[in-house]
């Protein structure tokens, strides 16, 4: 079984993806980490995030088996990721890894921006997770503070709005709900409520 989860930054898709994978005994891939790793490699090399040639080279050289997740989760890397991810050649370099990951038995949960639309258009279940920007900013700011980083909510909200706009308006695989995806709005749900709602969506898709 392949479950595709898409949605904007801090919508809850990562947490839901992890929990669905555990619930159904599937492997899980947070595809945002791939773009974050490309962005971090570009920044580490001293290049700018919109340096197309540096980003393409970093994407081609990427080794997805060796990620330092904590280092990739910073606001600066997330921001830079939304620049490199708009480059078609960067996306093309990462498609094969994602599709192979999804195809391996017993199946997988992938979360990102274009899983249901581009990476796994034939996924058994597609969920588009969303939440009000203010609620997403509150959650992300709390995560930053828990990790000992700066978590000013107004700054995080402004970053989230900019990132949503860039991710939705780019021409290469924009953030978009697939026609056959089920919408899950987590604005008024906590983690347990969101996971329970996602399980109900999966069960309903499997029955039909
Ligand atoms: O999900 P996360 O916030 O880690 O993603 C970081 C950035 O990577 C996103 O803002 C988006 O620009 C990009 N991304 C993407 N396609 C995906 C996953 C992430 O373009 N499938």
CSV table of C-alpha atoms and ligand atoms in Angstrom, one decimal:
chain,number,residue,atom,x,y,z
A,1,UNK,CA,0.0,0.0,0.0
A,2,UNK,CA,1.2,3.5,-0.8
A,3,UNK,CA,-0.1,6.5,1.2
A,4,UNK,CA,0.6,9.9,-0.3
A,5,UNK,CA,0.4,12.9,2.1
A,6,UNK,CA,0.8,16.5,0.9
A,7,UNK,CA,0.3,19.8,2.5
A,8,UNK,CA,1.9,23.2,3.4
A,9,UNK,CA,4.6,23.7,6.0
A,10,UNK,CA,3.7,22.7,9.6
A,11,UNK,CA,0.3,21.4,8.7
A,12,UNK,CA,0.9,18.2,10.6
A,13,UNK,CA,1.7,16.0,7.6
A,14,UNK,CA,5.0,14.7,9.0
A,15,UNK,CA,3.6,13.6,12.3
A,16,UNK,CA,0.6,12.0,10.6
A,17,UNK,CA,2.9,10.3,8.1
A,18,UNK,CA,5.1,8.8,10.8
A,19,UNK,CA,2.1,7.6,12.8
A,20,UNK,CA,0.3,6.1,9.8
A,21,UNK,CA,3.5,4.3,8.8
A,22,UNK,CA,3.7,2.8,12.3
A,23,UNK,CA,0.0,1.9,12.4
A,24,UNK,CA,0.0,0.1,9.0
A,25,UNK,CA,3.6,-1.3,9.2
A,26,UNK,CA,4.8,0.7,6.3
A,27,UNK,CA,8.1,2.5,5.7
A,28,UNK,CA,8.0,6.4,5.9
A,29,UNK,CA,9.8,9.0,3.9
A,30,UNK,CA,9.7,12.7,4.8
A,31,UNK,CA,10.5,14.0,1.3
A,32,UNK,CA,11.1,17.5,2.6
A,33,UNK,CA,14.4,16.2,4.0
A,34,UNK,CA,15.6,15.6,0.5
A,35,UNK,CA,15.1,19.2,-0.5
A,36,UNK,CA,16.4,20.4,2.8
A,37,UNK,CA,19.6,18.3,2.3
A,38,UNK,CA,20.2,19.8,-1.1
A,39,UNK,CA,19.7,23.3,0.3
A,40,UNK,CA,22.1,22.7,3.2
A,41,UNK,CA,24.7,21.3,0.8
A,42,UNK,CA,24.4,24.5,-1.2
A,43,UNK,CA,24.6,26.8,1.8
A,44,UNK,CA,27.6,24.8,3.2
A,45,UNK,CA,29.4,25.3,-0.1
A,46,UNK,CA,29.1,29.0,0.4
A,47,UNK,CA,26.7,29.4,-2.6
A,48,UNK,CA,23.3,31.2,-2.5
A,49,UNK,CA,20.1,29.1,-2.4
A,50,UNK,CA,19.0,30.4,-5.8
A,51,UNK,CA,22.3,29.4,-7.4
A,52,UNK,CA,20.8,27.0,-9.9
A,53,UNK,CA,24.0,25.2,-10.9
A,54,UNK,CA,25.2,24.6,-7.3
A,55,UNK,CA,21.7,23.3,-6.4
A,56,UNK,CA,21.6,20.9,-9.4
A,57,UNK,CA,25.1,19.6,-8.6
A,58,UNK,CA,24.1,19.1,-4.9
A,59,UNK,CA,20.9,17.2,-5.9
A,60,UNK,CA,22.8,14.9,-8.2
A,61,UNK,CA,25.4,14.1,-5.5
A,62,UNK,CA,22.9,13.6,-2.7
A,63,UNK,CA,23.2,10.5,-0.6
A,64,UNK,CA,19.7,10.1,1.1
A,65,UNK,CA,20.9,7.3,3.4
A,66,UNK,CA,23.1,9.7,5.4
A,67,UNK,CA,20.9,12.5,6.7
A,68,UNK,CA,21.4,14.5,9.9
A,69,UNK,CA,17.7,15.2,10.5
A,70,UNK,CA,18.3,17.7,13.4
A,71,UNK,CA,20.6,19.9,11.3
A,72,UNK,CA,18.1,19.9,8.4
A,73,UNK,CA,15.2,21.1,10.5
A,74,UNK,CA,16.2,24.7,10.9
A,75,UNK,CA,14.2,27.7,9.6
A,76,UNK,CA,17.1,28.8,7.4
A,77,UNK,CA,17.4,25.4,5.7
A,78,UNK,CA,13.6,25.2,5.2
A,79,UNK,CA,13.6,28.6,3.6
A,80,UNK,CA,16.5,27.8,1.3
A,81,UNK,CA,14.8,24.4,0.5
A,82,UNK,CA,11.9,26.3,-1.0
A,83,UNK,CA,14.3,28.0,-3.5
A,84,UNK,CA,16.2,24.9,-4.6
A,85,UNK,CA,12.9,22.9,-4.8
A,86,UNK,CA,11.6,25.2,-7.5
A,87,UNK,CA,14.4,24.2,-9.9
A,88,UNK,CA,13.1,21.5,-12.3
A,89,UNK,CA,16.5,19.7,-12.6
A,90,UNK,CA,16.7,19.4,-8.8
A,91,UNK,CA,13.3,17.8,-8.7
A,92,UNK,CA,14.1,15.5,-11.6
A,93,UNK,CA,17.3,14.3,-9.7
A,94,UNK,CA,15.2,13.3,-6.7
A,95,UNK,CA,12.2,11.6,-8.4
A,96,UNK,CA,13.8,8.2,-8.9
A,97,UNK,CA,14.8,7.8,-5.2
A,98,UNK,CA,11.3,8.7,-4.1
A,99,UNK,CA,9.5,6.3,-6.5
A,100,UNK,CA,11.8,3.4,-5.7
A,101,UNK,CA,11.3,4.0,-2.0
A,102,UNK,CA,7.5,3.9,-2.5
A,103,UNK,CA,7.6,0.8,-4.7
A,104,UNK,CA,9.6,-1.4,-2.3
A,105,UNK,CA,7.5,-4.0,-0.2
A,106,UNK,CA,5.5,-3.7,1.9
A,107,UNK,CA,4.8,-0.2,0.7
A,108,UNK,CA,5.3,3.3,2.2
A,109,UNK,CA,3.9,6.5,3.4
A,110,UNK,CA,5.5,9.5,1.7
A,111,UNK,CA,4.9,13.1,2.7
A,112,UNK,CA,5.7,16.3,0.8
A,113,UNK,CA,4.2,18.7,-1.6
A,114,UNK,CA,3.8,16.7,-4.9
A,115,UNK,CA,3.5,13.1,-3.7
A,116,UNK,CA,-0.2,12.6,-4.8
A,117,UNK,CA,0.2,14.7,-8.0
A,118,UNK,CA,3.6,13.8,-9.4
A,119,UNK,CA,5.6,11.2,-7.4
A,120,UNK,CA,2.9,8.6,-6.7
A,121,UNK,CA,-0.1,9.6,-8.8
A,122,UNK,CA,-1.5,6.0,-8.4
A,123,UNK,CA,-1.2,5.9,-4.6
A,124,UNK,CA,-3.8,3.8,-2.8
A,125,UNK,CA,-4.6,6.7,-0.5
A,126,UNK,CA,-4.0,10.4,-0.9
A,127,UNK,CA,-4.5,12.9,1.9
A,128,UNK,CA,-4.0,16.7,1.7
A,129,UNK,CA,-3.3,18.0,5.2
A,130,UNK,CA,-3.9,21.7,5.9
A,131,UNK,CA,-4.4,24.1,8.8
A,132,UNK,CA,-4.8,27.8,9.3
A,133,UNK,CA,-1.5,29.6,8.9
A,134,UNK,CA,-1.7,31.1,12.4
A,135,UNK,CA,-2.1,27.6,13.9
A,136,UNK,CA,0.7,26.2,11.9
A,137,UNK,CA,3.0,29.1,13.0
A,138,UNK,CA,2.1,28.4,16.6
A,139,UNK,CA,3.0,24.7,16.3
A,140,UNK,CA,6.3,25.4,14.4
A,141,UNK,CA,7.3,28.1,16.9
A,142,UNK,CA,6.7,25.7,19.8
A,143,UNK,CA,8.8,23.0,18.0
A,144,UNK,CA,11.7,25.5,17.6
A,145,UNK,CA,11.5,26.6,21.3
A,146,UNK,CA,11.4,22.9,22.4
A,147,UNK,CA,14.7,22.4,20.4
A,148,UNK,CA,16.2,25.4,22.1
A,149,UNK,CA,16.0,27.7,19.1
A,150,UNK,CA,14.4,31.1,18.6
A,151,UNK,CA,10.6,30.6,18.2
A,152,UNK,CA,9.0,34.0,17.7
A,153,UNK,CA,5.5,33.3,16.4
A,154,UNK,CA,5.1,36.4,14.3
A,155,UNK,CA,8.5,35.7,12.5
A,156,UNK,CA,7.5,32.1,11.9
A,157,UNK,CA,4.1,33.1,10.5
A,158,UNK,CA,5.7,35.5,8.1
A,159,UNK,CA,8.2,32.8,7.0
A,160,UNK,CA,5.4,30.2,6.6
A,161,UNK,CA,3.3,32.6,4.4
A,162,UNK,CA,6.3,33.3,2.2
A,163,UNK,CA,7.1,29.6,1.8
A,164,UNK,CA,3.5,28.7,1.1
A,165,UNK,CA,3.4,31.3,-1.6
A,166,UNK,CA,6.6,30.2,-3.2
A,167,UNK,CA,5.7,26.5,-3.0
A,168,UNK,CA,2.2,27.1,-4.5
A,169,UNK,CA,3.1,29.5,-7.3
A,170,UNK,CA,6.2,27.7,-8.8
A,171,UNK,CA,5.7,26.0,-12.1
A,172,UNK,CA,7.6,22.8,-11.3
A,173,UNK,CA,5.4,20.5,-9.3
A,174,UNK,CA,3.6,23.2,-7.2
A,175,UNK,CA,2.0,22.5,-3.9
A,176,UNK,CA,-1.6,21.5,-4.9
A,177,UNK,CA,-4.3,19.1,-3.7
A,178,UNK,CA,-4.6,16.2,-6.1
A,179,UNK,CA,-8.1,15.8,-7.6
A,180,UNK,CA,-8.6,12.5,-5.8
A,181,UNK,CA,-7.0,13.5,-2.5
A,182,UNK,CA,-9.1,13.7,0.7
A,183,UNK,CA,-8.8,17.0,2.5
A,184,UNK,CA,-7.8,16.9,6.2
A,185,UNK,CA,-8.0,20.2,8.0
A,186,UNK,CA,-6.1,19.9,11.4
A,187,UNK,CA,-6.8,23.5,12.5
A,188,UNK,CA,-8.9,22.4,15.4
A,189,UNK,CA,-7.4,19.0,16.0
A,190,UNK,CA,-4.6,17.9,18.3
A,191,UNK,CA,-2.1,15.2,17.3
A,192,UNK,CA,-4.3,12.3,18.4
A,193,UNK,CA,-7.3,13.7,16.7
A,194,UNK,CA,-5.4,14.3,13.5
A,195,UNK,CA,-4.0,10.8,13.4
A,196,UNK,CA,-7.5,9.3,14.2
A,197,UNK,CA,-9.0,11.3,11.3
A,198,UNK,CA,-6.2,10.2,9.0
A,199,UNK,CA,-6.8,6.5,9.9
A,200,UNK,CA,-10.5,6.9,9.2
A,201,UNK,CA,-9.6,8.4,5.7
A,202,UNK,CA,-7.3,5.4,5.0
A,203,UNK,CA,-9.9,2.9,6.1
A,204,UNK,CA,-12.6,4.5,4.0
A,205,UNK,CA,-10.3,4.6,0.9
A,206,UNK,CA,-9.5,0.9,1.4
A,207,UNK,CA,-13.2,0.0,1.6
A,208,UNK,CA,-13.9,1.6,-1.8
B,1,LIG,O1,8.2,19.7,4.4
B,1,LIG,P1,9.3,20.6,4.6
B,1,LIG,O2,9.0,21.9,5.3
B,1,LIG,O3,10.5,19.9,5.3
B,1,LIG,O4,9.9,21.0,3.2
B,1,LIG,C1,10.9,22.0,2.9
B,1,LIG,C2,10.7,22.6,1.6
B,1,LIG,O5,11.0,21.6,0.6
B,1,LIG,C3,9.3,23.0,1.2
B,1,LIG,O6,9.0,24.3,1.6
B,1,LIG,C4,9.2,22.8,-0.3
B,1,LIG,O7,9.7,24.0,-1.0
B,1,LIG,C5,10.2,21.7,-0.6
B,1,LIG,N1,9.5,20.4,-0.8
B,1,LIG,C6,9.1,20.2,-2.1
B,1,LIG,N2,8.5,19.0,-2.4
B,1,LIG,C7,8.4,18.0,-1.5
B,1,LIG,C8,8.8,18.2,-0.2
B,1,LIG,C9,9.4,19.5,0.1
B,1,LIG,O8,9.1,21.0,-3.0
B,1,LIG,N3,7.9,16.8,-1.9
